[in-house]
XYZ file of C-alpha atoms in Angstrom:
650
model
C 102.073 45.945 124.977
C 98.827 43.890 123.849
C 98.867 41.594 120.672
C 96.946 43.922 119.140
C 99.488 46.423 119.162
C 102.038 44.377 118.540
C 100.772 42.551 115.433
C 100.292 46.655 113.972
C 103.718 47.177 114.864
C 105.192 43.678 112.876
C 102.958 44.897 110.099
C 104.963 48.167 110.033
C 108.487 46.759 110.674
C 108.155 45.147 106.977
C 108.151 48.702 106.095
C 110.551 50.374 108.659
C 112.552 47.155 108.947
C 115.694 48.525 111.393
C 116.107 51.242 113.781
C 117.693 53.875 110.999
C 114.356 53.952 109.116
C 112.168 54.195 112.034
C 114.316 57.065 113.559
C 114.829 58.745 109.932
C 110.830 58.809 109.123
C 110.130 59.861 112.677
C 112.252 62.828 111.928
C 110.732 63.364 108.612
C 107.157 63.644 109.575
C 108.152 65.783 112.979
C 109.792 68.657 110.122
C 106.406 68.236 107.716
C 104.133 69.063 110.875
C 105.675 72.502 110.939
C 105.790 73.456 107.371
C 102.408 76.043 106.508
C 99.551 73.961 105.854
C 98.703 73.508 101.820
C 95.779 75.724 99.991
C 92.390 74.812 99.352
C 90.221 75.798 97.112
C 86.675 75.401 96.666
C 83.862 75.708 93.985
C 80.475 74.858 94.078
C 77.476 74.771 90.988
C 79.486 75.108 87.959
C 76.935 73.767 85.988
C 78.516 72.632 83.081
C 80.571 75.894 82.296
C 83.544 74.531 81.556
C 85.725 77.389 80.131
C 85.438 79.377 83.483
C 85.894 76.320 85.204
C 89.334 75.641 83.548
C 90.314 79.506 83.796
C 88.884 79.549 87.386
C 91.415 76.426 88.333
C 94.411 77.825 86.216
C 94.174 80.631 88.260
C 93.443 79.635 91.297
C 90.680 82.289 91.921
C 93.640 84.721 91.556
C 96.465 82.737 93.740
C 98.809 82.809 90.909
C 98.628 86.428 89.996
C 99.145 87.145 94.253
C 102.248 85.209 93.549
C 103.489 86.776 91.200
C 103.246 89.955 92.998
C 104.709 88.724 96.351
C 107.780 87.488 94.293
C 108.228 90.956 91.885
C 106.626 93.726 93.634
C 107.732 96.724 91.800
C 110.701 95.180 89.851
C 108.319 94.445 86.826
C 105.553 96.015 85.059
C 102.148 95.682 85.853
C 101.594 94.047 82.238
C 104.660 92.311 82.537
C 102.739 90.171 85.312
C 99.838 89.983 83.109
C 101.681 88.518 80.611
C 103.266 86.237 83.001
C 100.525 85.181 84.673
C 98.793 84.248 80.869
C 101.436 82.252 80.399
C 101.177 80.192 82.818
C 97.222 79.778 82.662
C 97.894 79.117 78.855
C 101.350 78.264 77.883
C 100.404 76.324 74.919
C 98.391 79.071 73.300
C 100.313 81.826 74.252
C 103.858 80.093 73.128
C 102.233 79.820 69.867
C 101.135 83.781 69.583
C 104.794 84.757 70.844
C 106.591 82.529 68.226
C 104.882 84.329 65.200
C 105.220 87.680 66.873
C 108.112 88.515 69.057
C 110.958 89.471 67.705
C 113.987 88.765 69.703
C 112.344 85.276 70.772
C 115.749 83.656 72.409
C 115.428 86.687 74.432
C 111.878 86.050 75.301
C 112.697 82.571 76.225
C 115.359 83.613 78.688
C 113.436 86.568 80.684
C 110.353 84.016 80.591
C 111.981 80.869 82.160
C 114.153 83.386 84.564
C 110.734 85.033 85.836
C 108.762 81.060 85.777
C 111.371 79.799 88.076
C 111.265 82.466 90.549
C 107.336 81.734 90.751
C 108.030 77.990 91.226
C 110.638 78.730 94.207
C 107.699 80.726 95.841
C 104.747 78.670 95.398
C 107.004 75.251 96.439
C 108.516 76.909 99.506
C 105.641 75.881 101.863
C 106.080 71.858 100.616
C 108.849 69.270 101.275
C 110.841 68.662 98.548
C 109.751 64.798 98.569
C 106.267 66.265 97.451
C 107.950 68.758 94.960
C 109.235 65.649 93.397
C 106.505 64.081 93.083
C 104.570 66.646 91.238
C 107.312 67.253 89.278
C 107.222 66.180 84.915
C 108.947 62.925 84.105
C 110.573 64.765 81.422
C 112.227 67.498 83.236
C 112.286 66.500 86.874
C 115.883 66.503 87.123
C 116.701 69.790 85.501
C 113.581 71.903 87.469
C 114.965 70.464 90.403
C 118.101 71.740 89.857
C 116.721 75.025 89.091
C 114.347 75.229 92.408
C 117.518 73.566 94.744
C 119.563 75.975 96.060
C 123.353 74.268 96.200
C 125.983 75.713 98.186
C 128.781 73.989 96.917
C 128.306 75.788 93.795
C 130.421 79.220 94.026
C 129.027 80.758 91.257
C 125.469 80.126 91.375
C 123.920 82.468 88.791
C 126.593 81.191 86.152
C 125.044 77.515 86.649
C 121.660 78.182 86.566
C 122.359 80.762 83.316
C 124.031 77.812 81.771
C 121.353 75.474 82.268
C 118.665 77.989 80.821
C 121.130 78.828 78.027
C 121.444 75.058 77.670
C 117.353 74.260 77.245
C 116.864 77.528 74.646
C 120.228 76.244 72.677
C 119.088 72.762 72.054
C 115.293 73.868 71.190
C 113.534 72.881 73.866
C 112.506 75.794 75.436
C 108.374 76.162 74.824
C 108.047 72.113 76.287
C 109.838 73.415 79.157
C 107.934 76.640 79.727
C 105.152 74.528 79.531
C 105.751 72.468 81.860
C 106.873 75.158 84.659
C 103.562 77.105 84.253
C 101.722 73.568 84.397
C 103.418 72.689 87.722
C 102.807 76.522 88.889
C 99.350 75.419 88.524
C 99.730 72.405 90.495
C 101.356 73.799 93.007
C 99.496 76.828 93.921
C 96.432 74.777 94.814
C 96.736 71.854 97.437
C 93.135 70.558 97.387
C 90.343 71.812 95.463
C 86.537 71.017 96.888
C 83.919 70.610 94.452
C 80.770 71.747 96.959
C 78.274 70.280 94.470
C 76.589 70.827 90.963
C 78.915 69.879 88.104
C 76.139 68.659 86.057
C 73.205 70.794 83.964
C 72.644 74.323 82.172
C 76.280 74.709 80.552
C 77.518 72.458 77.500
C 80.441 70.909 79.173
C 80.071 68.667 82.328
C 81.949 66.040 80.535
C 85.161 68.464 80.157
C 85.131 69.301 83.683
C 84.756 65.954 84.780
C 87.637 64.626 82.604
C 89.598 67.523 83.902
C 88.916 66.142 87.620
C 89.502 62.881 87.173
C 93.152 63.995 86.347
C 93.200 66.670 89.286
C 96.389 65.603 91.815
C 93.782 66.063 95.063
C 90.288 66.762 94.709
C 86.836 65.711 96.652
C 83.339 66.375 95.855
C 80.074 66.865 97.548
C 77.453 65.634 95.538
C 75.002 68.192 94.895
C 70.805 67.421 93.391
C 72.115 67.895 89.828
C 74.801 65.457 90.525
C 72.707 63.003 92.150
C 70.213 62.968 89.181
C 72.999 62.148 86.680
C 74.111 59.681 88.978
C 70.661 57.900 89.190
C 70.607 58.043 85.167
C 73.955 56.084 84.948
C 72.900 53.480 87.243
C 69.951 52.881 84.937
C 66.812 54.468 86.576
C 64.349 55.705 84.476
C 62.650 58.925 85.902
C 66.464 60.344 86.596
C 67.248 59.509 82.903
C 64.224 61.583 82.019
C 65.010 64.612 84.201
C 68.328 64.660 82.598
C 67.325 64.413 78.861
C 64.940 66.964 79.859
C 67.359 69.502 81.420
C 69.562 69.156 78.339
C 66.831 69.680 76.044
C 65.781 72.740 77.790
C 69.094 74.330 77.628
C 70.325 73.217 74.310
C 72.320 70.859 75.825
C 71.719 68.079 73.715
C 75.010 67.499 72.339
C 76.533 66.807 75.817
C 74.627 63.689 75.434
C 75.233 62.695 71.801
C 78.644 64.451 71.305
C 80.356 64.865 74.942
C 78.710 60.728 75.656
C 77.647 59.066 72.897
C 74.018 58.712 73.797
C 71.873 57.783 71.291
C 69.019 59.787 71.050
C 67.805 59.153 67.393
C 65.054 56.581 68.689
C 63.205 59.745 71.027
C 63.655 62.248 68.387
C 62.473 59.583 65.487
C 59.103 58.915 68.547
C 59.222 62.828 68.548
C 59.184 63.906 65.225
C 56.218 61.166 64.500
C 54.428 61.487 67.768
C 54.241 65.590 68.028
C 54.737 66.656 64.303
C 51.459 68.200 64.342
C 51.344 69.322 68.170
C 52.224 72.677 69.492
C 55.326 72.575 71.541
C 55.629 76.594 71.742
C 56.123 76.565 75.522
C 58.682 73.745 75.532
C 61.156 76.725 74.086
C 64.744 76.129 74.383
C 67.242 78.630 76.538
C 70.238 78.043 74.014
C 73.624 80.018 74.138
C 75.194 81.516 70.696
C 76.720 77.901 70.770
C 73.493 76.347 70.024
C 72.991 74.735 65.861
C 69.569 76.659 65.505
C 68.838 73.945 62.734
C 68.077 71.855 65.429
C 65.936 73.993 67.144
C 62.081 72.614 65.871
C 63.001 69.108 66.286
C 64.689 69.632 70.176
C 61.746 71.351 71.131
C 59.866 68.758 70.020
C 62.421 65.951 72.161
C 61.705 68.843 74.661
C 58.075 68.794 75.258
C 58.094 64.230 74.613
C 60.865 63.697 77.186
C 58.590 66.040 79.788
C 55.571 64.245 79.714
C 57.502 60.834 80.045
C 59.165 62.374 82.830
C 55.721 63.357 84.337
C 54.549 60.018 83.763
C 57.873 58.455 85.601
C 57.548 60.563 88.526
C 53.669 59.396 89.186
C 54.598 55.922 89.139
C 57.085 56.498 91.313
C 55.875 58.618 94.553
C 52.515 56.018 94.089
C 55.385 53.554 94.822
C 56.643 54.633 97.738
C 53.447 56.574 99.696
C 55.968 57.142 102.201
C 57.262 59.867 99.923
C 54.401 61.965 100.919
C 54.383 63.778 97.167
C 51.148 62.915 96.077
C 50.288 66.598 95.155
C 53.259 66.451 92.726
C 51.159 64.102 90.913
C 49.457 66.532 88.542
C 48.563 64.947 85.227
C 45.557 63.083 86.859
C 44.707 66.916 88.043
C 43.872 68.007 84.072
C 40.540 69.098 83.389
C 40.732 69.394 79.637
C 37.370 70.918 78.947
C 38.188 73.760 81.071
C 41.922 73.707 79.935
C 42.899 73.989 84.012
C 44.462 72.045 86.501
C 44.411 72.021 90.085
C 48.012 72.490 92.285
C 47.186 72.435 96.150
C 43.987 72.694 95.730
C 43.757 76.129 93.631
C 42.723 75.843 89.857
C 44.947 77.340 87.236
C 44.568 78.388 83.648
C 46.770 75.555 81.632
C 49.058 77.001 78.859
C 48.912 74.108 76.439
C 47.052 70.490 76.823
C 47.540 68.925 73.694
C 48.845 66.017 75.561
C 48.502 63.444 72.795
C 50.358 60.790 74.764
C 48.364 61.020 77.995
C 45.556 58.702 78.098
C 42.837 60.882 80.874
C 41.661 57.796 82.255
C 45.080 56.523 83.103
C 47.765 59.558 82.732
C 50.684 57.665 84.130
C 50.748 55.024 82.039
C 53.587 55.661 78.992
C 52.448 54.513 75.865
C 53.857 51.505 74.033
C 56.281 53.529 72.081
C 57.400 55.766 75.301
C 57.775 52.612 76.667
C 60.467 51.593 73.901
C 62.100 55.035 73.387
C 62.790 54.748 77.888
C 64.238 51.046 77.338
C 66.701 52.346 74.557
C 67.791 54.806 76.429
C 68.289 53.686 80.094
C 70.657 50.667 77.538
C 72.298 53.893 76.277
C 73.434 55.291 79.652
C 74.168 52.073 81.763
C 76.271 51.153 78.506
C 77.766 54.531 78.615
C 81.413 54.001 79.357
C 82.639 57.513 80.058
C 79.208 58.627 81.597
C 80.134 55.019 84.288
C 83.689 56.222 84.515
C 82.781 59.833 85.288
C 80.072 58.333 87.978
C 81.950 55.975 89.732
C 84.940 58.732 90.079
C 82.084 60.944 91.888
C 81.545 57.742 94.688
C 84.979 57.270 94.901
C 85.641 61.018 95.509
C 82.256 62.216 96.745
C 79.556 61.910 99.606
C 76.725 63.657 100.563
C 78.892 65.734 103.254
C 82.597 66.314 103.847
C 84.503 67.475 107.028
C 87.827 68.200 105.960
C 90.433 70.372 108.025
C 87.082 71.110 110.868
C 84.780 72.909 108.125
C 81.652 71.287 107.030
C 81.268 70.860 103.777
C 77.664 69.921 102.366
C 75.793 71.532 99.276
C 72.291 71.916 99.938
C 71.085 72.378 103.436
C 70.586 70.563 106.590
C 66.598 70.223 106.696
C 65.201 72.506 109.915
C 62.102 73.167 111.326
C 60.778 76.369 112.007
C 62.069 76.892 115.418
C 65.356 75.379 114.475
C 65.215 72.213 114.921
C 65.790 68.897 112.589
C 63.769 67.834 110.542
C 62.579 64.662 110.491
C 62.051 62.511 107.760
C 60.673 59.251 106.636
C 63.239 56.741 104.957
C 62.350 53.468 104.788
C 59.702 52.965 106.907
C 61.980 54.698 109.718
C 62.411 58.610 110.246
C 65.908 60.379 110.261
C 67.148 63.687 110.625
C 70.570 65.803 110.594
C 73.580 63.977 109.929
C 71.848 60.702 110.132
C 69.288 62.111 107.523
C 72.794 62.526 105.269
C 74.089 59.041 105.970
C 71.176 57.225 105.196
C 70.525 59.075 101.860
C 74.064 58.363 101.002
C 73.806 54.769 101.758
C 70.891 54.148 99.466
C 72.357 56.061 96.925
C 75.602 54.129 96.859
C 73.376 50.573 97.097
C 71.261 52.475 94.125
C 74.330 52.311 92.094
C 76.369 49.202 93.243
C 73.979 46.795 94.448
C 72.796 43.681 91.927
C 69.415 43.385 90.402
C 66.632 42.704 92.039
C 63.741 44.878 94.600
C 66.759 46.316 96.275
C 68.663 48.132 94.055
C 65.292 49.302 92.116
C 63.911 50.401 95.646
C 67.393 51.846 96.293
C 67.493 53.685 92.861
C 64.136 55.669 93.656
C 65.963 57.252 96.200
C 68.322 59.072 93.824
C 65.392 60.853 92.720
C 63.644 61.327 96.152
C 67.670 62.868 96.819
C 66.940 65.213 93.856
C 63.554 66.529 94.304
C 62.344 65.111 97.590
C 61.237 68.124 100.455
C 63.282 66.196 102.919
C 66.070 65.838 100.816
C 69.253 67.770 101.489
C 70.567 68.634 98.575
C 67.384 70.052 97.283
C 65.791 72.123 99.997
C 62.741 73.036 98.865
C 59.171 71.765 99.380
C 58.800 71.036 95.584
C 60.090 71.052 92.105
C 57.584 73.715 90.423
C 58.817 71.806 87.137
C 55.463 70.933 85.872
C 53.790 74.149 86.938
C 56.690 76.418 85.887
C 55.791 74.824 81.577
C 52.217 74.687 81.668
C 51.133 77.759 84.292
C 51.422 81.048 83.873
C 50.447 82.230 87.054
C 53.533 82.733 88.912
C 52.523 82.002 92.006
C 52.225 77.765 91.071
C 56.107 78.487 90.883
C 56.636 79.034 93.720
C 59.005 76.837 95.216
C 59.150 77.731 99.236
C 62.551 76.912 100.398
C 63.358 75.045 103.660
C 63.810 76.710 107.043
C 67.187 76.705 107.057
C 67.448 79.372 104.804
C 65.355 81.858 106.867
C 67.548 80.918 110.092
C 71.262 81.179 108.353
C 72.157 84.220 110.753
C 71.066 82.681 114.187
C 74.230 81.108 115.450
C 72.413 79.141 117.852
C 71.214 77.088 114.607
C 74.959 77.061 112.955
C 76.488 76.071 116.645
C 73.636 73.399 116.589
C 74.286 71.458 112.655
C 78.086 72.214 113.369
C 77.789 70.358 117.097
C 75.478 67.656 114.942
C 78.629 66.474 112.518
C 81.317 66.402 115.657
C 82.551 70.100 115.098
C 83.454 72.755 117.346
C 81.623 75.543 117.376
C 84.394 77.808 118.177
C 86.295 77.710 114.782
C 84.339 75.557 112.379
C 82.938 77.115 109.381
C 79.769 75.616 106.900
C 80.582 76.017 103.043
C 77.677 75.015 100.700
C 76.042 76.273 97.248
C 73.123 75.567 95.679
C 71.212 78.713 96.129
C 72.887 81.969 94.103
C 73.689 84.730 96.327
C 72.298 87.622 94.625
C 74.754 90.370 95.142
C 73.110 92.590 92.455
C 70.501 93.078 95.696
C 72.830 93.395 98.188
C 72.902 89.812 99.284
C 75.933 88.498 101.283
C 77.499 85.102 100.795
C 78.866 85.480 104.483
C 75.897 84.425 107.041
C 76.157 84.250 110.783
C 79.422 86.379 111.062
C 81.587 84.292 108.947
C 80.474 80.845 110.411
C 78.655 79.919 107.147
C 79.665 80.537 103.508
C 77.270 80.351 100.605
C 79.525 80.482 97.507
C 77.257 79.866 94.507
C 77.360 83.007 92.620
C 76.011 82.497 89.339
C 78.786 80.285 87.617
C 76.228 79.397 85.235
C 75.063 81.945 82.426
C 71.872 81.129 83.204
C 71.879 82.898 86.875
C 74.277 85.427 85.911
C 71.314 88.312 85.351
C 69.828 87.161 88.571
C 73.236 87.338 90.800
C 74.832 89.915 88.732
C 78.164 88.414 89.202
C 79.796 84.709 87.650
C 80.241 83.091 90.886
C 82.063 82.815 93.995
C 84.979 80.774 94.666
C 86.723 80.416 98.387
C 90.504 80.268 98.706
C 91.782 78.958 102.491
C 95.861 79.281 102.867
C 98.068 79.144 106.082
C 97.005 82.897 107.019
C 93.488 82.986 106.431
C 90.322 82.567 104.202
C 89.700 84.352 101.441
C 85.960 84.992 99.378
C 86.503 85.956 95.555
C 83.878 87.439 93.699
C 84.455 86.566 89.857
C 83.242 88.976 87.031
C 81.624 86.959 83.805
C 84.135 85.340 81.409
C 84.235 86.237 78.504
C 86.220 82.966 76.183
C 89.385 81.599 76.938
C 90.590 83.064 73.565
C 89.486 86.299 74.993
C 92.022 85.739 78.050
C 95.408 84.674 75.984
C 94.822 86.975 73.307
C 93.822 89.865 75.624
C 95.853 88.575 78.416
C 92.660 89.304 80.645
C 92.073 87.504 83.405
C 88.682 87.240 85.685
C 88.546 90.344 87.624
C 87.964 88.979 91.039
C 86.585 91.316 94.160
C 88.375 89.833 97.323
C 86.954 89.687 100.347
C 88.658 88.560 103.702
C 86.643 86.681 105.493
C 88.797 85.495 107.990
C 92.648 85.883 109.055
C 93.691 83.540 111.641
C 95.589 84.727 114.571
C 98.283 82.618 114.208
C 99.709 80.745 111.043
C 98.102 77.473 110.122
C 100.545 74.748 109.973
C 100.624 70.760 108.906
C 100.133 70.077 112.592
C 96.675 71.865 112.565
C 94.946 70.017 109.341
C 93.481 66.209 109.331
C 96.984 64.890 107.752
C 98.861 66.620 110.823
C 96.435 64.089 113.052
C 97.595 61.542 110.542
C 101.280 62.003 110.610
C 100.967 62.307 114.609
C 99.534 59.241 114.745
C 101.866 57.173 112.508
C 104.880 59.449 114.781
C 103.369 57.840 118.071
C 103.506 54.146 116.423
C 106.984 55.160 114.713
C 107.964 55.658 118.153
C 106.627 52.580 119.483
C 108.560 50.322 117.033
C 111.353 52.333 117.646
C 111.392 51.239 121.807
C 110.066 47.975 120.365
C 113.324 47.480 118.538
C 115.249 48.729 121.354
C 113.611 46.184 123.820
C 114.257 43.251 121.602
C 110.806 42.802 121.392
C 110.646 42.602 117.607
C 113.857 42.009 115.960
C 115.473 44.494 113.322
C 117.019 43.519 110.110
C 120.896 44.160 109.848
């Protein structure tokens, strides 16, 4: 035995300090290793729709409701289960329904705890009951334990658990304690969730969802170009804080800023209202839900079309920055010929919908004016000052990358950049070019120096790259060769919209290519899968979200409203148990009101992608290499306090 060895095994023997512990934690991990491995779920692009979100992870893209019919088959109605399974997606509302309208309610109480406990058996039967503890409430630990336990020395078994049901209704505390069963239901059905990119944008609720995964038992998240942008806005950087005023604006998002934040915005709409009171800001329109305060609506339009033009303005100084970039064509204010009301995108010349462009100076466009200049400062105060929006951010670097392999899937949310043949794509970072995986790690390192770094040229050079990572060509998360953003307000033509989309979206069925990206991250080829988002699948036309035979998945469906006529469906969410993996196919949502007073749930199309041949077990995930790890040096300080060769406490 080397020293190194030997000094890991002293560090563990403060831990396992005789031969008892050592032998009984051996023993412990050997049993987890053959329990079924734990369920993950996975979402990608929610964009800010928060309510389906919630319902989506209450339900477990329909894993409760399969429980529920595993554990009653027949013996209950089918709106029996309904009602069951509301319950436990919303005990809190529905309690409060049932108390103003059910009669008998102490009989209520009794069938509903009887039927909540059976669930909990079934959906904890697959963990050890060290982790059932654990995710157990403070309050009633003791008493669900007792419930879920089966004890032998108890003759009469239904008598005791009767009389501890009896016991909870009796002393009025029944509705805290159905609440807290359908709670850990929900905790329990779902081991991990994966967040495969795109919390941020469109819908009125990032905020919500990211408070709601901050508090999520075991969660990890791969950032995806509308997550990166935020990201780039927290950590100060101007053009990023632009884009996302901008995207808010244009959806009617403006309150996630001011309400779901506490942004100040008053100083751009006080340099809005002044600086375009008199200008036409028709094609700055906003896409607003039946949410949106139409009061607002002439003076966000106006925010609308002054936070563009800064953002135009931001984006020119920047890609003159860094030539490197190789963007100059996205540089289009300079391209304005406002005698002929045109401009020129790749060298074509396009009618121009609107240039009354009173802050752009022609002979030096890119220059904001002395008040943009103020309105940028006040803001990029407001969002590194921003304690939530920090909190939120740093919980996506402490959970998130760029990529994730987890359990020998590949988790990423854009693409891996390919060129036409197939291969990688090479790109220019830093005076140095990278491609595939290396192309991922670089990006990610800049972004996390973008963020975490002190002041000076590196962290400034460091933050452009959060927006090269969000509208760069050779940036993964994006995938495109531009962002049409400029053409898409002021063109009408819709051929400047055009936004051509990387190979690797054109070669998602040749294997060789999947066998090739999966071989590039350290997979095998055999049984690896690829799960990413970012472009909808649009079933409405037939489109598949299973490429290449099941190798890669492409689950974003349309969560948000805004893609929802496009996909004709409200996204896809992938469920992967012990048996197999599982694609579900949600139908729009209508309000979580709709759901507990309806007792409707999504109705989910489920599609087997994939059973395995034989059942997946601890042993078979990345925390089975884990525990057989810490088993092998278990071992070893086990012979080592055998030998004598370090000495056990009495």
């Amino acid at each position: 035995m080397d020293e190194k060895e030997l000094k890991v095994l002293r560090l563990l023997s403060h831990q396992y300090k005789n031969t008892a512990a050592a032998a009984t934690e051996i023993i412990n991990l050997q049993s987890i290793m053959n329990l079924p491995k734990g369920t993950e779920h996975f979402l990608t692009d929610i964009h800010g729709e928060y309510e389906q979100f919630n319902h989506v992870l209450k339900n477990g893209s329909g894993s409760v409701r399969r429980k529920i019919d595993e554990e009653f088959g027949n013996t209950i109605s089918s709106r029996d289960k309904k009602s069951l399974a509301t319950l436990i997606y919303y005990p809190e509302e529905k309690l409060e329904i049932v108390q103003k309208e059910e009669e008998n309610l102490e009989d209520w109480y009794k069938i509903s705890l009887h039927r909540l406990v059976q669930v909990i058996k079934r959906v904890s039967s697959k963990y050890t009951r060290s982790k059932v503890r654990k995710a157990l409430p403070k309050d009633f630990a003791y008493v669900i334990e007792e419930l879920i336990t089966e004890k032998e020395e108890v003759q009469d078994k239904e008598a005791y658990y009767n009389e501890i049901l009896h016991t909870i209704i009796r002393i009025g505390r029944a509705p805290q304690f159905i609440t807290a069963l359908s709670h850990l239901i929900q905790r329990l059905v779902i081991d991990h969730l994966h967040i495969v990119g795109d919390i941020y944008d469109r819908g009125p609720g990032p905020h919500i969802i990211m408070d709601t995964l901050c508090e999520y038992h075991s969660v990890d998240v791969q950032w995806g170009n509308h997550d990166i942008v935020w990201m780039g806005a927290a950590s100060g950087h101007m053009a990023c804080i632009a884009n996302v005023v901008r995207m808010a604006a244009r959806y009617g998002n403006l309150a996630t800023l001011e309400d779901g934040y506490g942004i100040n915005l008053l100083p751009l709409a006080a340099f809005s209202l002044e600086t375009y009171g008199d200008t036409d800001c028709s094609i700055f329109a906003i896409k607003y839900n039946t949410d949106y305060n139409t009061k607002d609506l002439s003076l966000d339009t106006k925010m609308h079309k002054a936070i563009a033009l800064i953002q135009f303005k931001l984006e020119g100084q920047l890609i003159m920055r860094h030539p490197e970039f190789h963007m100059e064509e996205r540089m289009l204010l300079h391209r304005i010929d406002y005698e002929k009301k045109t401009v020129t995108v790749n060298g074509r010349e396009y009618a121009m919908l609107d240039t009354d462009l009173p802050t752009v100076d022609p002979a030096h466009p890119y220059d904001l004016t002395e008040e943009e200049a103020k309105v940028m400062v006040r803001l990029q105060q407001a969002f590194m000052k921003c304690e939530k929006l920090q909190r939120h951010v740093r919980f996506l670097f402490a959970k998130g990358g760029m990529y994730k392999i987890y359990n020998g899937n590949l988790l990423y949310h854009g693409c891996v950049p390919l060129n036409p043949d197939g291969s990688f794509m090479k790109v220019e970072i830093g005076g140095k070019e990278y491609s595939g995986k290396a192309l991922y790690d670089i990006l990610e390192y800049y972004a996390r120096r973008g963020y975490y770094a002190k002041e000076g040229n590196e962290r400034i050079s460091s933050q452009d790259m959060f927006w090269y990572i969000w509208a760069g060509p050779g940036s993964p998360v994006f995938g495109k060769e531009k962002m049409a953003t400029f053409e898409r307000y002021f063109v009408a033509d819709k051929e400047a919209h055009e936004e051509k989309k990387n190979s690797y979206y054109s070669l998602l069925e040749q294997e060789e290519v999947i066998n090739r990206i999966l071989a590039e991250f350290g997979l095998k080829t055999q049984d690896a899968h690829i799960v990413n988002g970012h472009v909808p699948v649009e079933q409405i036309h037939g489109e598949s979200p299973i490429k290449c035979g099941g190798k890669l998945l492409i689950i974003d469906g349309g969560f948000s409203k805004a893609y929802q006529k496009k996909t004709g469906i409200a996204g896809y969410t992938l469920v992967c148990n012990s048996r197999g993996m599982r694609l579900v196919a949600h139908e729009p949502f209508e309000s979580a009101e709709a759901a507990i007073k309806k007792e409707s749930d999504i109705f989910s199309d489920s599609i087997v992608v994939e059973s395995f041949h034989t059942r997946k077990m601890v042993a078979d995930t990345d925390t089975g290499r884990e525990i057989k790890e810490s088993i092998f040096y278990l071992e070893e300080l086990l012979e080592a306090y055998r030998e004598g060769t370090i000495i056990e406490e009495a």
